[in-house]
mmCIF file of C-alpha atoms and ligand atoms in Angstrom:
data_model
loop_
_atom_site.group_PDB
_atom_site.id
_atom_site.type_symbol
_atom_site.label_atom_id
_atom_site.label_comp_id
_atom_site.label_asym_id
_atom_site.label_seq_id
_atom_site.Cartn_x
_atom_site.Cartn_y
_atom_site.Cartn_z
ATOM 1 C CA MET A 20 -8.638 0.621 -19.457
ATOM 2 C CA GLN A 21 -10.193 -2.295 -17.616
ATOM 3 C CA SER A 22 -8.701 -2.933 -14.193
ATOM 4 C CA ARG A 23 -7.689 -6.331 -12.935
ATOM 5 C CA ARG A 24 -7.250 -7.894 -9.503
ATOM 6 C CA GLU A 25 -3.662 -8.665 -8.643
ATOM 7 C CA PRO A 26 -2.554 -11.985 -7.195
ATOM 8 C CA ASN A 27 -1.757 -11.924 -3.481
ATOM 9 C CA ARG A 28 -0.919 -15.216 -1.923
ATOM 10 C CA THR A 29 0.280 -13.888 1.422
ATOM 11 C CA THR A 30 -3.164 -13.603 3.020
ATOM 12 C CA SER A 31 -6.768 -14.447 2.310
ATOM 13 C CA SER A 32 -7.707 -10.748 2.489
ATOM 14 C CA PRO A 33 -8.671 -8.830 -0.659
ATOM 15 C CA SER A 34 -5.764 -8.018 -2.968
ATOM 16 C CA PRO A 35 -4.794 -4.435 -3.771
ATOM 17 C CA ASP A 36 -5.806 -3.373 -7.265
ATOM 18 C CA PHE A 37 -2.810 -1.757 -8.972
ATOM 19 C CA GLY A 38 -4.542 -1.660 -12.351
ATOM 20 C CA ALA A 39 -6.966 0.885 -10.911
ATOM 21 C CA ARG A 40 -4.200 3.121 -9.537
ATOM 22 C CA ALA A 41 -1.863 3.000 -12.561
ATOM 23 C CA ALA A 42 -3.102 6.184 -14.254
ATOM 24 C CA ARG A 43 -2.483 8.414 -11.219
ATOM 25 C CA TYR A 44 0.375 6.488 -9.580
ATOM 26 C CA ASP A 45 3.137 8.868 -10.691
ATOM 27 C CA GLU A 46 1.109 11.963 -9.814
ATOM 28 C CA LEU A 47 0.289 10.678 -6.309
ATOM 29 C CA ARG A 48 3.712 9.104 -5.629
ATOM 30 C CA PRO A 49 6.080 11.394 -7.525
ATOM 31 C CA VAL A 50 9.780 11.017 -8.186
ATOM 32 C CA ASP A 51 11.188 13.658 -5.855
ATOM 33 C CA GLU A 52 14.428 14.280 -3.930
ATOM 34 C CA ASN A 53 13.616 11.529 -1.444
ATOM 35 C CA TRP A 54 12.988 9.120 -4.329
ATOM 36 C CA TRP A 55 16.427 9.878 -5.780
ATOM 37 C CA GLU A 56 18.124 9.540 -2.402
ATOM 38 C CA LEU A 57 16.655 6.055 -1.977
ATOM 39 C CA PHE A 58 17.493 5.195 -5.592
ATOM 40 C CA ASP A 59 21.155 6.144 -5.045
ATOM 41 C CA THR A 60 21.269 4.092 -1.828
ATOM 42 C CA LEU A 61 19.791 1.046 -3.581
ATOM 43 C CA VAL A 62 22.192 1.378 -6.510
ATOM 44 C CA ARG A 63 25.150 1.477 -4.099
ATOM 45 C CA ALA A 64 23.898 -1.313 -1.829
ATOM 46 C CA GLY A 65 23.072 -3.556 -4.773
ATOM 47 C CA ASP A 66 26.135 -2.561 -6.829
ATOM 48 C CA LEU A 67 23.731 -2.143 -9.747
ATOM 49 C CA HIS A 68 25.641 0.046 -12.183
ATOM 50 C CA GLY A 69 27.033 -1.713 -15.230
ATOM 51 C CA ARG A 70 25.111 -4.909 -14.413
ATOM 52 C CA ARG A 71 22.481 -7.085 -16.052
ATOM 53 C CA VAL A 72 19.545 -6.282 -13.748
ATOM 54 C CA LEU A 73 15.986 -7.559 -13.302
ATOM 55 C CA GLU A 74 13.464 -5.407 -11.450
ATOM 56 C CA ILE A 75 10.501 -7.294 -9.987
ATOM 57 C CA GLY A 76 7.234 -5.408 -9.385
ATOM 58 C CA CYS A 77 8.478 -2.428 -11.405
ATOM 59 C CA GLY A 78 5.128 -0.609 -11.381
ATOM 60 C CA THR A 79 5.230 2.474 -13.585
ATOM 61 C CA GLY A 80 8.912 1.947 -14.310
ATOM 62 C CA ALA A 81 10.653 4.964 -12.753
ATOM 63 C CA LEU A 82 13.465 2.918 -11.210
ATOM 64 C CA ALA A 83 13.990 0.652 -14.225
ATOM 65 C CA VAL A 84 14.258 3.617 -16.580
ATOM 66 C CA ALA A 85 16.579 5.598 -14.288
ATOM 67 C CA LEU A 86 18.781 2.552 -13.856
ATOM 68 C CA SER A 87 18.838 1.802 -17.586
ATOM 69 C CA GLU A 88 21.132 4.795 -18.153
ATOM 70 C CA ARG A 89 23.900 2.823 -16.431
ATOM 71 C CA ALA A 90 22.814 -0.841 -16.619
ATOM 72 C CA ARG A 91 21.062 -3.378 -18.878
ATOM 73 C CA VAL A 92 17.597 -3.665 -17.362
ATOM 74 C CA TRP A 93 14.614 -6.010 -17.623
ATOM 75 C CA ALA A 94 11.494 -5.275 -15.578
ATOM 76 C CA ILE A 95 8.417 -7.331 -14.766
ATOM 77 C CA ASP A 96 5.062 -6.600 -13.156
ATOM 78 C CA THR A 97 1.755 -8.488 -12.978
ATOM 79 C CA SER A 98 -0.242 -5.379 -13.848
ATOM 80 C CA PRO A 99 -0.542 -4.629 -17.576
ATOM 81 C CA GLU A 100 -1.887 -1.183 -16.670
ATOM 82 C CA MET A 101 1.180 -0.284 -14.585
ATOM 83 C CA LEU A 102 3.439 -1.582 -17.358
ATOM 84 C CA ALA A 103 1.545 0.456 -19.968
ATOM 85 C CA VAL A 104 2.465 3.610 -18.012
ATOM 86 C CA ALA A 105 6.063 2.370 -17.736
ATOM 87 C CA ARG A 106 6.289 1.803 -21.481
ATOM 88 C CA ASP A 107 5.153 5.420 -22.097
ATOM 89 C CA ARG A 108 7.963 6.821 -19.938
ATOM 90 C CA ALA A 109 10.823 8.662 -21.683
ATOM 91 C CA GLY A 110 13.750 6.276 -22.069
ATOM 92 C CA SER A 111 11.530 3.200 -21.676
ATOM 93 C CA GLU A 112 12.853 1.691 -24.918
ATOM 94 C CA ARG A 113 16.064 0.855 -23.062
ATOM 95 C CA VAL A 114 14.208 -1.566 -20.729
ATOM 96 C CA GLY A 115 12.919 -5.076 -21.482
ATOM 97 C CA TRP A 116 9.368 -4.951 -20.059
ATOM 98 C CA ARG A 117 7.374 -8.133 -19.390
ATOM 99 C CA VAL A 118 4.022 -8.867 -17.773
ATOM 100 C CA ALA A 119 5.030 -11.618 -15.357
ATOM 101 C CA ASP A 120 4.670 -12.809 -11.776
ATOM 102 C CA ALA A 121 7.641 -12.580 -9.411
ATOM 103 C CA THR A 122 6.887 -16.136 -8.275
ATOM 104 C CA ALA A 123 7.200 -17.580 -11.819
ATOM 105 C CA LEU A 124 9.834 -15.570 -13.675
ATOM 106 C CA PRO A 125 10.060 -16.102 -17.448
ATOM 107 C CA PHE A 126 13.868 -16.131 -17.452
ATOM 108 C CA ARG A 127 16.404 -18.912 -17.422
ATOM 109 C CA ASP A 128 18.546 -19.898 -14.443
ATOM 110 C CA GLY A 129 21.469 -17.623 -13.680
ATOM 111 C CA TRP A 130 20.597 -15.028 -16.351
ATOM 112 C CA PHE A 131 20.937 -11.897 -14.176
ATOM 113 C CA GLU A 132 23.751 -10.379 -12.138
ATOM 114 C CA ARG A 133 21.340 -8.378 -9.990
ATOM 115 C CA VAL A 134 17.676 -8.394 -8.974
ATOM 116 C CA VAL A 135 16.064 -5.305 -7.465
ATOM 117 C CA ALA A 136 12.692 -4.916 -5.730
ATOM 118 C CA ARG A 137 11.337 -1.609 -4.443
ATOM 119 C CA VAL A 138 8.184 -1.568 -2.260
ATOM 120 C CA VAL A 139 6.892 -4.876 -3.539
ATOM 121 C CA LEU A 140 7.961 -7.664 -1.135
ATOM 122 C CA HIS A 141 4.913 -7.076 1.096
ATOM 123 C CA LEU A 142 2.681 -8.070 -1.842
ATOM 124 C CA LEU A 143 4.386 -11.342 -2.685
ATOM 125 C CA ASP A 144 4.440 -14.950 -1.607
ATOM 126 C CA ARG A 145 7.969 -14.206 -0.400
ATOM 127 C CA PRO A 146 9.382 -17.738 -0.055
ATOM 128 C CA ARG A 147 8.440 -18.440 -3.683
ATOM 129 C CA ALA A 148 9.475 -15.019 -5.009
ATOM 130 C CA LEU A 149 12.829 -15.043 -3.191
ATOM 131 C CA ALA A 150 13.522 -18.569 -4.461
ATOM 132 C CA GLU A 151 12.753 -17.352 -7.984
ATOM 133 C CA ALA A 152 15.050 -14.341 -7.570
ATOM 134 C CA HIS A 153 17.773 -16.751 -6.433
ATOM 135 C CA ARG A 154 17.137 -19.065 -9.394
ATOM 136 C CA VAL A 155 17.542 -16.311 -12.019
ATOM 137 C CA LEU A 156 20.644 -14.852 -10.352
ATOM 138 C CA ALA A 157 24.120 -15.922 -11.387
ATOM 139 C CA PRO A 158 26.357 -17.432 -8.656
ATOM 140 C CA ASP A 159 27.323 -14.588 -6.286
ATOM 141 C CA GLY A 160 24.571 -12.428 -7.807
ATOM 142 C CA ARG A 161 22.985 -9.837 -5.572
ATOM 143 C CA LEU A 162 19.402 -8.999 -4.611
ATOM 144 C CA ALA A 163 18.717 -5.370 -3.585
ATOM 145 C CA ILE A 164 15.496 -4.569 -1.747
ATOM 146 C CA ALA A 165 13.843 -1.374 -0.545
ATOM 147 C CA THR A 166 10.927 -1.852 1.816
ATOM 148 C CA PHE A 167 9.507 0.001 4.798
ATOM 149 C CA ASP A 168 11.180 -0.449 8.166
ATOM 150 C CA PRO A 169 8.711 -1.191 11.014
ATOM 151 C CA ALA A 170 9.549 2.292 12.388
ATOM 152 C CA HIS A 171 7.779 3.722 9.327
ATOM 153 C CA PHE A 172 4.439 2.686 10.776
ATOM 154 C CA ASP A 173 5.024 4.172 14.251
ATOM 155 C CA ARG A 174 3.808 7.676 13.465
ATOM 156 C CA TYR A 175 2.634 7.537 9.858
ATOM 157 C CA TRP A 176 0.567 10.603 9.001
ATOM 158 C CA LEU A 177 -2.525 8.539 8.126
ATOM 159 C CA ASN A 178 -2.542 6.392 11.296
ATOM 160 C CA GLU A 179 -4.951 8.545 13.292
ATOM 161 C CA LEU A 180 -7.378 9.030 10.413
ATOM 162 C CA PHE A 181 -7.577 5.353 9.463
ATOM 163 C CA PRO A 182 -7.284 3.303 12.675
ATOM 164 C CA SER A 183 -6.726 -0.120 11.062
ATOM 165 C CA LEU A 184 -4.051 1.046 8.623
ATOM 166 C CA GLU A 185 -1.105 0.624 10.995
ATOM 167 C CA ARG A 186 -2.072 -2.931 11.981
ATOM 168 C CA ILE A 187 -2.610 -3.953 8.333
ATOM 169 C CA ASP A 188 0.753 -2.608 7.204
ATOM 170 C CA ARG A 189 2.706 -3.998 10.158
ATOM 171 C CA ALA A 190 1.308 -7.410 9.214
ATOM 172 C CA ARG A 191 2.062 -7.010 5.494
ATOM 173 C CA PHE A 192 5.599 -5.655 5.613
ATOM 174 C CA PRO A 193 8.254 -8.116 6.831
ATOM 175 C CA SER A 194 10.349 -7.135 9.838
ATOM 176 C CA PRO A 195 14.137 -7.093 9.284
ATOM 177 C CA ASP A 196 14.495 -10.368 11.233
ATOM 178 C CA VAL A 197 11.796 -12.146 9.251
ATOM 179 C CA LEU A 198 13.184 -10.877 5.958
ATOM 180 C CA GLU A 199 16.705 -11.927 6.867
ATOM 181 C CA SER A 200 15.627 -15.462 7.741
ATOM 182 C CA GLU A 201 13.480 -15.701 4.597
ATOM 183 C CA LEU A 202 16.474 -14.601 2.528
ATOM 184 C CA ARG A 203 18.777 -17.160 4.138
ATOM 185 C CA ALA A 204 16.195 -19.895 3.542
ATOM 186 C CA ALA A 205 15.986 -18.861 -0.131
ATOM 187 C CA GLY A 206 19.759 -19.210 -0.632
ATOM 188 C CA PHE A 207 21.090 -15.774 0.322
ATOM 189 C CA PRO A 208 23.487 -16.410 3.244
ATOM 190 C CA ASN A 209 24.984 -12.902 3.278
ATOM 191 C CA VAL A 210 22.430 -10.267 4.176
ATOM 192 C CA GLU A 211 23.295 -6.603 4.775
ATOM 193 C CA LEU A 212 20.648 -4.311 6.256
ATOM 194 C CA ALA A 213 20.677 -0.509 6.269
ATOM 195 C CA ARG A 214 18.136 2.106 7.235
ATOM 196 C CA VAL A 215 17.348 5.354 5.440
ATOM 197 C CA SER A 216 15.383 7.927 7.403
ATOM 198 C CA GLN A 217 13.748 10.743 5.437
ATOM 199 C CA THR A 218 11.474 13.655 6.190
ATOM 200 C CA ALA A 219 8.732 14.827 3.868
ATOM 201 C CA GLU A 220 6.505 17.889 3.707
ATOM 202 C CA ILE A 221 3.434 18.113 1.469
ATOM 203 C CA THR A 222 0.701 20.714 1.219
ATOM 204 C CA ARG A 223 -2.701 19.935 2.657
ATOM 205 C CA ASP A 224 -4.099 19.847 -0.901
ATOM 206 C CA VAL A 225 -1.535 17.302 -1.988
ATOM 207 C CA ALA A 226 -2.219 15.233 1.153
ATOM 208 C CA LEU A 227 -5.968 15.277 0.424
ATOM 209 C CA ALA A 228 -5.344 14.307 -3.210
ATOM 210 C CA LYS A 229 -3.328 11.323 -1.974
ATOM 211 C CA VAL A 230 -6.149 10.177 0.331
ATOM 212 C CA ARG A 231 -8.859 10.747 -2.293
ATOM 213 C CA GLY A 232 -6.733 8.920 -4.881
ATOM 214 C CA LYS A 233 -6.005 6.051 -2.426
ATOM 215 C CA HIS A 234 -2.324 6.449 -3.205
ATOM 216 C CA ILE A 235 -1.205 3.487 -1.081
ATOM 217 C CA SER A 236 -2.633 0.027 -1.661
ATOM 218 C CA THR A 237 -3.476 -0.347 2.053
ATOM 219 C CA PHE A 238 -6.601 1.717 1.314
ATOM 220 C CA ASP A 239 -7.931 -1.291 -0.629
ATOM 221 C CA LEU A 240 -7.684 -3.396 2.536
ATOM 222 C CA ILE A 241 -9.684 -1.210 4.947
ATOM 223 C CA ASP A 242 -13.456 -1.217 4.851
ATOM 224 C CA GLY A 243 -15.463 1.418 3.015
ATOM 225 C CA ALA A 244 -16.988 2.986 6.143
ATOM 226 C CA GLU A 245 -13.549 3.466 7.728
ATOM 227 C CA TYR A 246 -12.262 5.022 4.519
ATOM 228 C CA GLU A 247 -15.190 7.462 4.242
ATOM 229 C CA ALA A 248 -14.923 8.452 7.932
ATOM 230 C CA GLY A 249 -11.168 8.980 7.617
ATOM 231 C CA LEU A 250 -11.534 11.048 4.459
ATOM 232 C CA ALA A 251 -14.155 13.268 6.147
ATOM 233 C CA ARG A 252 -11.804 13.777 9.114
ATOM 234 C CA ALA A 253 -8.880 14.470 6.773
ATOM 235 C CA GLU A 254 -10.906 17.198 5.060
ATOM 236 C CA HIS A 255 -11.483 18.898 8.436
ATOM 237 C CA GLU A 256 -8.355 18.105 10.387
ATOM 238 C CA LEU A 257 -5.307 17.883 8.141
ATOM 239 C CA PRO A 258 -2.854 20.714 8.816
ATOM 240 C CA ASP A 259 -1.115 22.703 6.097
ATOM 241 C CA PRO A 260 1.542 21.556 5.438
ATOM 242 C CA VAL A 261 1.565 17.901 6.462
ATOM 243 C CA ARG A 262 4.976 16.796 7.732
ATOM 244 C CA TYR A 263 5.974 13.193 8.244
ATOM 245 C CA SER A 264 8.903 10.797 8.220
ATOM 246 C CA VAL A 265 9.600 7.936 5.841
ATOM 247 C CA GLU A 266 11.637 5.067 7.281
ATOM 248 C CA TRP A 267 13.200 2.711 4.745
ATOM 249 C CA LEU A 268 14.910 -0.627 5.092
ATOM 250 C CA VAL A 269 17.469 -1.274 2.364
ATOM 251 C CA VAL A 270 18.666 -4.847 2.067
ATOM 252 C CA ALA A 271 21.440 -6.304 -0.058
ATOM 253 C CA ALA A 272 21.698 -10.091 -0.142
ATOM 254 C CA THR A 273 24.275 -12.151 -1.995
ATOM 255 C CA ALA A 274 23.283 -15.462 -3.553
ATOM 256 C CA ARG A 275 25.093 -18.596 -2.459
ATOM 257 C CA SER A 276 27.510 -19.846 -5.112
ATOM 258 C CA ARG A 277 26.215 -22.892 -6.935
HETATM 259 C C1 SAM B 17 3.607 -0.511 -4.486
HETATM 260 S S1 SAM B 17 3.868 -0.871 -6.191
HETATM 261 C C2 SAM B 17 5.598 -0.479 -6.353
HETATM 262 C C3 SAM B 17 5.981 -0.224 -7.785
HETATM 263 C C4 SAM B 17 7.434 0.225 -7.970
HETATM 264 N N1 SAM B 17 8.370 -0.809 -7.584
HETATM 265 C C5 SAM B 17 7.694 1.487 -7.161
HETATM 266 O O1 SAM B 17 8.584 1.476 -6.312
HETATM 267 O O2 SAM B 17 7.014 2.488 -7.418
HETATM 268 C C6 SAM B 17 3.907 -2.645 -6.230
HETATM 269 C C7 SAM B 17 3.926 -3.245 -7.642
HETATM 270 O O3 SAM B 17 4.099 -4.656 -7.523
HETATM 271 C C8 SAM B 17 3.294 -5.283 -8.498
HETATM 272 N N2 SAM B 17 3.050 -6.669 -8.082
HETATM 273 C C9 SAM B 17 2.196 -7.118 -7.132
HETATM 274 N N3 SAM B 17 2.267 -8.458 -7.027
HETATM 275 C C10 SAM B 17 3.216 -8.859 -7.943
HETATM 276 C C11 SAM B 17 3.743 -10.130 -8.309
HETATM 277 N N4 SAM B 17 3.298 -11.254 -7.724
HETATM 278 N N5 SAM B 17 4.689 -10.174 -9.274
HETATM 279 C C12 SAM B 17 5.119 -9.037 -9.871
HETATM 280 N N6 SAM B 17 4.641 -7.807 -9.569
HETATM 281 C C13 SAM B 17 3.701 -7.725 -8.613
HETATM 282 C C14 SAM B 17 2.047 -4.423 -8.572
HETATM 283 O O4 SAM B 17 1.338 -4.613 -9.780
HETATM 284 C C15 SAM B 17 2.653 -3.026 -8.438
HETATM 285 O O5 SAM B 17 2.952 -2.471 -9.696
#
């Protein structure tokens, strides 16, 4: 399937290409115990069960489908390739999938009780996307977000291999303070922040497959020479297993009553 560049209005740097990573996304970023722990935390923080929910930047649809067992779910993404994988997922018929941009949602004002966004805010023009989330939420509706806490980038397992990766991701992912003030400006006066700290262990082969498959979009933003040098070092230096921590920020924000 032909790949397509994704819109990224946050910087003038090249945009990550999710179309190109759709086919292997689930293999390289699997739904595992940590995924379910974060899912349960998001569901609780966002009070998502039994609600009319929109997921923005749904990717290959794991969250939307899992949630659709207990909620009425719509899910949008700009990448037709990611959505094609989502539509092939078991249970996908329960979700209303749409190719759409989070900054121009094809839904009427106040249509949803909840909006959820997992690992996508760093890719968006956040003031516009948060204003759109607010527009489609009913009065007192709730926005639930999972994103990486700045602590995630302190000792990430790829930092030493790819020296510019940490700087790029610290600049892309909003700090809790920035996110909170962006949410307030977009009409979410009540913001609750929580942190989820996880540990992960993967075999050296799995770690190498992730690097070779450029499993995180940050790989699209480092130059080719740095990538090749880091991959060569990874092939020589990665231990077996690779252990690392994953530091999440979970945010629940309630929309101001209209
Ligand atoms: C890192 S992936 C996360 C996917 C999924 N939420 C997950 O947790 O696995 C980010 C997703 O956001 C999508 N995306 C990027 N910019 C977007 C935008 N402006 N509007 C909607 N989706 C967007 C990408 O196509 C990609 O599928």
